[in-house]
Short mmCIF file of C-alpha atoms in Angstrom, two decimals:
data_model
loop_
_atom_site.label_atom_id
_atom_site.label_comp_id
_atom_site.label_asym_id
_atom_site.label_seq_id
_atom_site.Cartn_x
_atom_site.Cartn_y
_atom_site.Cartn_z
CA UNK A 64 0.00 0.00 0.00
CA UNK A 65 1.12 3.43 -0.67
CA UNK A 66 1.45 6.03 2.00
CA UNK A 67 -1.39 8.56 1.76
CA UNK A 68 1.00 11.30 2.63
CA UNK A 69 3.07 10.43 -0.38
CA UNK A 70 0.26 11.27 -2.83
CA UNK A 71 0.82 14.45 -4.83
CA UNK A 72 -1.23 17.38 -3.62
CA UNK A 73 -2.49 20.09 -6.01
CA UNK A 74 0.02 22.90 -6.30
CA UNK A 75 -0.14 26.25 -8.05
CA UNK A 76 1.82 26.88 -11.23
CA UNK A 77 5.11 28.74 -10.86
CA UNK A 78 5.05 32.47 -11.71
CA UNK A 79 6.99 31.93 -14.92
CA UNK A 80 4.29 29.61 -16.27
CA UNK A 81 1.56 32.12 -15.41
CA UNK A 82 3.53 34.83 -17.17
CA UNK A 83 4.03 32.81 -20.32
CA UNK A 84 0.42 31.63 -20.29
CA UNK A 85 -0.68 35.25 -20.20
CA UNK A 86 1.56 36.08 -23.16
CA UNK A 87 0.25 33.07 -25.09
CA UNK A 88 -3.35 34.09 -24.41
CA UNK A 89 -2.65 37.60 -25.70
CA UNK A 90 -1.04 36.20 -28.84
CA UNK A 91 -3.99 33.89 -29.49
CA UNK A 92 -6.29 36.90 -29.07
CA UNK A 93 -4.27 38.56 -31.86
CA UNK A 94 -2.91 41.29 -29.64
CA UNK A 95 0.26 42.59 -31.33
CA UNK A 96 3.16 42.50 -28.84
CA UNK A 97 6.57 43.77 -29.88
CA UNK A 98 9.56 42.28 -28.07
CA UNK A 99 11.84 45.12 -29.08
CA UNK A 100 15.47 44.82 -30.08
CA UNK A 101 18.23 42.79 -28.47
CA UNK A 102 18.49 39.10 -27.80
CA UNK A 103 18.11 36.19 -30.17
CA UNK A 104 14.31 36.56 -30.31
CA UNK A 105 12.83 39.89 -31.33
CA UNK A 106 10.06 41.35 -33.43
CA UNK A 107 6.37 40.53 -33.02
CA UNK A 108 5.65 37.85 -30.42
CA UNK A 109 4.21 34.52 -31.63
CA UNK A 110 3.36 31.22 -29.94
CA UNK A 111 6.57 29.67 -31.21
CA UNK A 112 8.58 32.53 -29.75
CA UNK A 113 6.80 32.13 -26.40
CA UNK A 114 7.89 28.48 -26.24
CA UNK A 115 11.39 29.43 -27.28
CA UNK A 116 11.66 32.13 -24.60
CA UNK A 117 10.68 29.60 -21.93
CA UNK A 118 13.78 27.54 -22.67
CA UNK A 119 16.24 30.37 -23.22
CA UNK A 120 18.56 31.59 -20.45
CA UNK A 121 18.02 35.09 -19.10
CA UNK A 122 21.15 36.39 -20.80
CA UNK A 123 19.55 35.86 -24.24
CA UNK A 124 16.25 37.58 -23.44
CA UNK A 125 15.29 40.80 -25.24
CA UNK A 126 15.41 43.93 -23.10
CA UNK A 127 11.67 44.46 -23.17
CA UNK A 128 10.89 40.84 -22.32
CA UNK A 129 13.36 40.87 -19.44
CA UNK A 130 11.79 44.02 -17.98
CA UNK A 131 8.32 42.47 -18.29
CA UNK A 132 9.50 39.36 -16.38
CA UNK A 133 11.00 41.43 -13.58
CA UNK A 134 7.94 43.65 -13.21
CA UNK A 135 5.70 40.60 -13.13
CA UNK A 136 7.90 38.97 -10.46
CA UNK A 137 7.50 42.11 -8.28
CA UNK A 138 3.83 42.86 -8.85
CA UNK A 139 2.16 39.69 -10.13
CA UNK A 140 -0.18 41.86 -12.20
CA UNK A 141 -0.36 40.50 -15.75
CA UNK A 142 -2.85 43.13 -16.97
CA UNK A 143 -0.48 46.01 -16.30
CA UNK A 144 2.27 44.06 -18.08
CA UNK A 145 0.13 43.64 -21.20
CA UNK A 146 -0.77 47.36 -21.11
CA UNK A 147 2.91 48.20 -21.11
CA UNK A 148 3.73 45.81 -23.95
CA UNK A 149 0.89 47.03 -26.20
CA UNK A 150 0.67 50.75 -25.46
CA UNK A 151 2.74 51.75 -28.50
CA UNK A 152 0.59 49.65 -30.84
CA UNK A 153 -2.60 51.17 -29.48
CA UNK A 154 -1.23 54.69 -29.82
CA UNK A 155 -0.10 54.08 -33.38
CA UNK A 156 -3.50 52.67 -34.33
CA UNK A 157 -5.22 55.78 -33.05
CA UNK A 158 -2.86 57.99 -35.01
CA UNK A 159 -3.18 55.90 -38.16
CA UNK A 160 -6.98 56.09 -38.04
CA UNK A 161 -6.63 59.83 -37.69
CA UNK A 162 -4.38 60.13 -40.74
CA UNK A 163 -6.01 57.54 -42.99
CA UNK A 164 -9.07 59.75 -43.55
CA UNK A 165 -6.92 62.56 -44.92
CA UNK A 166 -4.89 60.14 -47.03
CA UNK A 167 -8.01 58.69 -48.64
CA UNK A 168 -9.34 62.19 -49.38
CA UNK A 169 -6.05 63.27 -50.96
CA UNK A 170 -5.85 60.07 -52.99
CA UNK A 171 -9.39 60.60 -54.29
CA UNK A 172 -8.50 64.19 -55.18
CA UNK A 173 -5.43 63.00 -57.08
CA UNK A 174 -7.41 60.40 -59.08
CA UNK A 175 -10.11 62.91 -60.05
CA UNK A 176 -7.47 65.46 -61.05
CA UNK A 177 -5.68 62.85 -63.14
CA UNK A 178 -8.89 62.01 -65.01
CA UNK A 179 -9.63 65.70 -65.58
CA UNK A 180 -6.15 66.37 -66.98
CA UNK A 181 -6.43 63.32 -69.22
CA UNK A 182 -9.72 64.62 -70.71
CA UNK A 183 -8.22 68.08 -71.23
CA UNK A 184 -5.05 66.73 -72.82
CA UNK A 185 -6.69 64.49 -75.41
CA UNK A 186 -9.93 66.38 -76.16
CA UNK A 187 -9.28 70.11 -75.58
CA UNK A 188 -5.52 70.44 -75.98
CA UNK A 189 -5.48 69.60 -79.72
CA UNK A 190 -8.09 72.32 -80.37
CA UNK A 191 -5.94 74.88 -78.55
CA UNK A 192 -2.88 73.97 -80.65
CA UNK A 193 -4.98 74.05 -83.83
CA UNK A 194 -6.11 77.60 -83.08
CA UNK A 195 -2.51 78.61 -82.48
CA UNK A 196 -1.50 77.11 -85.81
CA UNK A 197 -4.28 79.05 -87.57
CA UNK A 198 -2.96 82.29 -86.08
CA UNK A 199 0.14 81.94 -88.26
CA UNK A 200 -2.00 82.25 -91.39
CA UNK A 201 -3.09 85.83 -90.55
CA UNK A 202 -0.37 88.34 -91.61
CA UNK A 203 -1.44 91.01 -89.14
CA UNK A 204 -1.20 88.60 -86.17
CA UNK A 205 2.06 88.96 -84.21
CA UNK A 206 4.39 86.00 -83.98
CA UNK A 207 3.10 83.45 -81.46
CA UNK A 208 4.14 79.87 -80.65
CA UNK A 209 2.59 77.21 -82.85
CA UNK A 210 1.54 75.17 -79.77
CA UNK A 211 1.11 75.69 -76.05
CA UNK A 212 4.05 74.32 -73.99
CA UNK A 213 1.78 73.11 -71.18
CA UNK A 214 -0.44 71.19 -73.59
CA UNK A 215 2.67 69.59 -75.10
CA UNK A 216 4.02 68.68 -71.64
CA UNK A 217 0.83 67.18 -70.22
CA UNK A 218 1.11 63.75 -71.95
CA UNK A 219 4.53 63.20 -70.37
CA UNK A 220 3.24 64.30 -66.97
CA UNK A 221 0.28 61.93 -67.20
CA UNK A 222 2.60 59.06 -68.09
CA UNK A 223 4.92 59.69 -65.12
CA UNK A 224 2.28 60.63 -62.51
CA UNK A 225 1.14 57.06 -61.62
CA UNK A 226 4.73 55.98 -60.98
CA UNK A 227 5.34 59.04 -58.80
CA UNK A 228 2.22 58.28 -56.75
CA UNK A 229 3.26 54.65 -56.40
CA UNK A 230 6.73 55.73 -55.29
CA UNK A 231 5.30 58.04 -52.63
CA UNK A 232 3.12 55.24 -51.24
CA UNK A 233 6.11 52.88 -51.21
CA UNK A 234 8.24 55.47 -49.43
CA UNK A 235 5.60 55.96 -46.73
CA UNK A 236 5.40 52.20 -46.20
CA UNK A 237 9.20 51.78 -46.01
CA UNK A 238 9.61 54.61 -43.51
CA UNK A 239 7.18 53.11 -41.01
CA UNK A 240 3.74 53.48 -42.46
CA UNK A 241 1.01 56.03 -41.88
CA UNK A 242 1.22 55.78 -38.08
CA UNK A 243 4.91 56.73 -38.00
CA UNK A 244 4.27 59.68 -40.26
CA UNK A 245 1.42 60.73 -38.01
CA UNK A 246 3.88 60.68 -35.10
CA UNK A 247 6.29 62.83 -37.13
CA UNK A 248 3.51 65.29 -37.99
CA UNK A 249 2.60 66.06 -34.39
CA UNK A 250 1.56 62.77 -32.82
CA UNK A 251 4.79 62.23 -30.87
CA UNK A 252 3.49 64.31 -27.96
CA UNK A 253 0.38 62.12 -27.79
CA UNK A 254 2.51 58.96 -27.69
CA UNK A 255 4.73 60.46 -24.99
CA UNK A 256 1.85 61.40 -22.70
CA UNK A 257 0.14 58.06 -23.26
CA UNK A 258 3.35 56.17 -22.42
CA UNK A 259 3.88 58.33 -19.33
CA UNK A 260 0.39 57.46 -18.10
CA UNK A 261 1.11 53.71 -18.41
CA UNK A 262 4.50 54.19 -16.74
CA UNK A 263 2.87 55.85 -13.73
CA UNK A 264 0.53 52.92 -13.30
CA UNK A 265 3.46 50.49 -13.52
CA UNK A 266 5.44 52.46 -10.94
CA UNK A 267 2.38 52.65 -8.66
CA UNK A 268 2.06 48.84 -8.81
CA UNK A 269 5.77 48.44 -7.93
CA UNK A 270 5.60 51.06 -5.19
CA UNK A 271 3.37 48.77 -3.11
CA UNK A 272 6.27 46.28 -2.92
CA UNK A 273 8.74 49.01 -1.88
CA UNK A 274 10.74 48.98 -5.10
CA UNK A 275 13.17 51.95 -5.17
CA UNK A 276 12.10 54.86 -7.34
CA UNK A 277 15.09 54.76 -9.68
CA UNK A 278 14.72 51.02 -10.30
CA UNK A 279 10.97 51.36 -10.82
CA UNK A 280 11.48 54.14 -13.37
CA UNK A 281 14.08 52.14 -15.32
CA UNK A 282 11.98 48.96 -15.33
CA UNK A 283 8.84 50.77 -16.47
CA UNK A 284 10.65 52.65 -19.25
CA UNK A 285 12.37 49.45 -20.45
CA UNK A 286 9.05 47.64 -20.47
CA UNK A 287 7.46 50.41 -22.50
CA UNK A 288 10.45 50.58 -24.84
CA UNK A 289 9.92 54.30 -24.55
CA UNK A 290 11.69 57.04 -26.41
CA UNK A 291 14.21 59.27 -24.62
CA UNK A 292 11.69 62.11 -24.28
CA UNK A 293 9.25 59.80 -22.45
CA UNK A 294 12.00 58.60 -20.09
CA UNK A 295 13.01 62.21 -19.37
CA UNK A 296 9.40 63.16 -18.65
CA UNK A 297 8.93 60.29 -16.19
CA UNK A 298 12.25 60.95 -14.48
CA UNK A 299 11.51 64.67 -14.18
CA UNK A 300 8.07 63.99 -12.70
CA UNK A 301 9.41 61.60 -10.00
CA UNK A 302 12.65 63.42 -9.24
CA UNK A 303 13.17 63.71 -5.46
CA UNK A 304 10.23 61.47 -4.56
CA UNK A 305 10.45 58.51 -2.20
CA UNK A 306 8.20 55.67 -3.24
CA UNK A 307 6.32 53.55 -0.73
CA UNK A 308 2.91 51.98 -0.34
CA UNK A 309 1.32 55.36 0.38
CA UNK A 310 2.58 56.77 -2.92
CA UNK A 311 0.17 54.67 -4.98
CA UNK A 312 -2.65 57.23 -4.91
CA UNK A 313 -0.36 60.08 -5.99
CA UNK A 314 1.12 58.03 -8.81
CA UNK A 315 -2.31 57.02 -10.09
CA UNK A 316 -3.36 60.66 -10.10
CA UNK A 317 -0.28 61.53 -12.12
CA UNK A 318 -1.20 58.75 -14.52
CA UNK A 319 -4.71 60.17 -14.91
CA UNK A 320 -3.19 63.59 -15.58
CA UNK A 321 -1.03 62.26 -18.41
CA UNK A 322 -3.96 60.29 -19.79
CA UNK A 323 -6.09 63.45 -19.90
CA UNK A 324 -3.24 65.33 -21.56
CA UNK A 325 -2.98 62.61 -24.22
CA UNK A 326 -6.74 62.78 -24.86
CA UNK A 327 -6.57 66.56 -25.25
CA UNK A 328 -3.70 66.29 -27.70
CA UNK A 329 -5.64 63.75 -29.73
CA UNK A 330 -8.62 66.10 -29.87
CA UNK A 331 -6.41 68.86 -31.23
CA UNK A 332 -4.82 66.54 -33.79
CA UNK A 333 -8.22 65.44 -35.05
CA UNK A 334 -8.98 69.03 -36.01
CA UNK A 335 -5.61 70.47 -36.99
CA UNK A 336 -3.85 67.63 -38.80
CA UNK A 337 -6.50 66.96 -41.50
CA UNK A 338 -6.89 70.70 -42.15
CA UNK A 339 -3.14 71.24 -42.49
CA UNK A 340 -2.68 68.24 -44.81
CA UNK A 341 -5.65 69.23 -46.94
CA UNK A 342 -4.57 72.86 -47.15
CA UNK A 343 -0.92 72.17 -47.97
CA UNK A 344 -0.99 69.05 -50.13
CA UNK A 345 -4.55 69.34 -51.48
CA UNK A 346 -4.28 73.08 -52.05
CA UNK A 347 -1.00 72.71 -53.93
CA UNK A 348 -2.52 70.01 -56.10
CA UNK A 349 -5.60 72.10 -56.90
CA UNK A 350 -3.43 75.10 -57.83
CA UNK A 351 -1.31 72.98 -60.18
CA UNK A 352 -4.44 71.44 -61.70
CA UNK A 353 -6.04 74.87 -62.28
CA UNK A 354 -2.85 76.25 -63.79
CA UNK A 355 -2.54 73.32 -66.19
CA UNK A 356 -6.16 73.70 -67.31
CA UNK A 357 -6.67 77.45 -67.53
CA UNK A 358 -3.23 78.79 -68.46
CA UNK A 359 -3.39 77.47 -72.08
CA UNK A 360 -6.81 79.06 -72.57
CA UNK A 361 -5.84 82.38 -71.02
CA UNK A 362 -2.61 82.45 -73.03
CA UNK A 363 -4.54 81.81 -76.24
CA UNK A 364 -6.97 84.65 -75.55
CA UNK A 365 -4.04 86.92 -74.72
CA UNK A 366 -2.30 86.21 -78.02
CA UNK A 367 -5.50 86.62 -80.03
CA UNK A 368 -6.12 90.06 -78.55
CA UNK A 369 -2.53 91.24 -78.98
CA UNK A 370 -3.02 93.05 -82.36
CA UNK A 371 -5.67 95.37 -80.99
CA UNK A 372 -3.83 95.94 -77.72
CA UNK A 373 -0.54 96.94 -79.38
CA UNK A 374 -2.03 99.51 -81.81
CA UNK A 375 -2.30 103.09 -80.45
CA UNK A 376 -5.69 104.74 -80.31
CA UNK A 377 -6.53 106.84 -83.41
CA UNK A 378 -3.67 105.38 -85.49
CA UNK A 379 -5.21 102.31 -87.02
CA UNK A 380 -3.87 101.07 -90.38
CA UNK A 381 -5.85 101.71 -93.53
CA UNK A 382 -7.00 98.12 -93.71
CA UNK A 383 -8.44 98.33 -90.19
CA UNK A 384 -9.59 102.00 -90.18
CA UNK A 385 -13.37 102.40 -90.24
CA UNK A 386 -14.86 104.01 -93.42
CA UNK A 387 -16.83 107.21 -92.67
CA UNK A 388 -20.42 107.20 -93.89
CA UNK A 389 -21.20 109.10 -97.14
CA UNK A 390 -22.86 112.49 -96.72
CA UNK A 391 -26.39 112.73 -98.17
CA UNK A 392 -26.71 114.78 -101.37
CA UNK A 393 -28.81 117.95 -101.28
CA UNK A 394 -32.22 117.91 -102.89
CA UNK A 395 -33.00 120.67 -105.44
CA UNK A 396 -36.57 121.80 -105.61
CA UNK A 397 -38.37 123.49 -108.51
CA UNK A 398 -39.36 126.83 -107.12
CA UNK A 399 -39.21 130.52 -108.03
CA UNK A 400 -39.01 131.70 -104.45
CA UNK A 401 -35.77 133.55 -103.98
CA UNK A 402 -35.63 132.74 -100.32
CA UNK A 403 -35.86 129.03 -100.97
CA UNK A 404 -33.35 129.30 -103.78
CA UNK A 405 -30.98 131.09 -101.48
CA UNK A 406 -31.31 128.37 -98.95
CA UNK A 407 -30.46 125.76 -101.60
CA UNK A 408 -27.58 127.82 -102.89
CA UNK A 409 -26.12 127.91 -99.41
CA UNK A 410 -26.04 124.13 -99.40
CA UNK A 411 -23.64 123.92 -102.38
CA UNK A 412 -20.26 125.46 -103.09
CA UNK A 413 -19.88 129.17 -103.82
CA UNK A 414 -18.87 128.46 -107.40
CA UNK A 415 -22.15 126.87 -108.21
CA UNK A 416 -23.98 129.75 -106.67
CA UNK A 417 -22.88 131.78 -109.67
CA UNK A 418 -24.84 129.49 -111.95
CA UNK A 419 -27.98 129.97 -109.99
CA UNK A 420 -27.33 133.68 -109.84
CA UNK A 421 -27.17 133.89 -113.64
CA UNK A 422 -30.36 131.92 -114.06
CA UNK A 423 -32.34 133.98 -111.58
CA UNK A 424 -32.83 137.62 -112.39
CA UNK A 425 -31.87 140.12 -109.77
CA UNK A 426 -29.64 137.74 -107.89
CA UNK A 427 -26.20 138.85 -109.12
CA UNK A 428 -23.36 138.25 -106.65
CA UNK A 429 -20.65 140.77 -105.95
CA UNK A 430 -17.36 140.28 -107.78
CA UNK A 431 -15.42 139.41 -104.66
CA UNK A 432 -17.82 136.62 -103.76
CA UNK A 433 -17.73 135.36 -107.34
CA UNK A 434 -13.94 135.22 -107.31
CA UNK A 435 -13.92 133.44 -103.98
CA UNK A 436 -16.29 130.82 -105.35
CA UNK A 437 -14.04 130.29 -108.35
CA UNK A 438 -11.10 129.52 -106.06
CA UNK A 439 -12.87 126.72 -104.17
CA UNK A 440 -12.43 123.02 -105.00
CA UNK A 441 -14.64 122.01 -107.85
CA UNK A 442 -16.95 119.15 -107.24
CA UNK A 443 -19.98 117.99 -109.14
CA UNK A 444 -23.47 118.48 -107.95
CA UNK A 445 -26.04 116.58 -109.85
CA UNK A 446 -28.96 118.82 -110.51
CA UNK A 447 -32.29 117.08 -110.52
CA UNK A 448 -34.39 117.09 -113.68
CA UNK A 449 -37.02 119.75 -113.76
CA UNK A 450 -39.83 117.46 -114.63
CA UNK A 451 -43.34 118.73 -114.24
CA UNK A 452 -44.36 116.00 -111.87
CA UNK A 453 -46.77 116.03 -108.97
CA UNK A 454 -43.79 115.97 -106.64
CA UNK A 455 -42.45 119.20 -108.27
CA UNK A 456 -45.80 120.87 -108.05
CA UNK A 457 -46.02 119.99 -104.41
CA UNK A 458 -43.06 122.29 -103.71
CA UNK A 459 -44.64 125.33 -105.42
CA UNK A 460 -45.90 127.79 -102.89
CA UNK A 461 -49.42 129.06 -103.22
CA UNK A 462 -49.76 132.32 -105.17
CA UNK A 463 -46.55 131.87 -107.11
CA UNK A 464 -46.88 131.20 -110.80
CA UNK A 465 -44.28 129.23 -112.68
#
């Protein structure tokens, strides 16, 4: 018979197994955990890497994994460990969602602009060049280029534009993706405050076990894989403080303060960053698009109006000078009234007044006036026929016999 005391009693798993089980559960839940640099195992954590880290000696552990093991050994809180290992991923996702909206808008704007330039190049551009070629056929038109340089350049631009856009997208992906560019465009302060908030919660959990302040700060910053500015902010905040169990409330309040600061920065970024990107990149694209479309048309109108703009006022050439209207000829009426005859004589030249003076008795002109009439330019005046028509009789005054 076996001794009852020799039977194995249920025992709890060692802390290392609990730690690795927690990491494996996070990996199976598809929570991205980055191990950081250093050690033989790095990059994104997988189930195979969890099993490999179990068997590796501590000297080969990555820096971030080693810090997570030490913090877990002091606190036993797996949730705070996972928050520290995933805070950077969560921050980058928030920033990427913020920037993706602007990227999609700018990409849509670029596609629509490309289609508009393509229509202009192949349907309107040839008409513009044809009009410029016709201008060379008019002698009075000043010398102008046979084709518009922008219209000639647009086919090459349209051929290169897709490759340029593809290169920009590839460059963004190589340099860290949209989230890294969001951090470069103003999101670094949000990441710093968010990391500082998690660091304060980690330090508060270690303060209950009387971990020294300097060691707690180093372990929390190594676990977060934080940037130098985050480490400086945490060290500056806790400089001169002595950590103990009573410091937990103060540290949690500091963590809430940094969390609120991160939320405020995100609110500002949601408003400012899309506006700035749209104004700078989108505005530049719209200006280039408008210039490519309207400059050929404006230049054509400018060259067509150049002949009239260069000629001075009142000095038009004979081919362009307006012809004055012909003056109406005077109408001669059949009448014996001397007053009416005088009025008709005044409408013709002085020389011809002599003829009427000879025909009408008692209407001789002085010699000086006759000589002056002879010196004037001779021009013909067609005298109407004195036909005895009803129209002629209509001009005869009553009481005057013909």
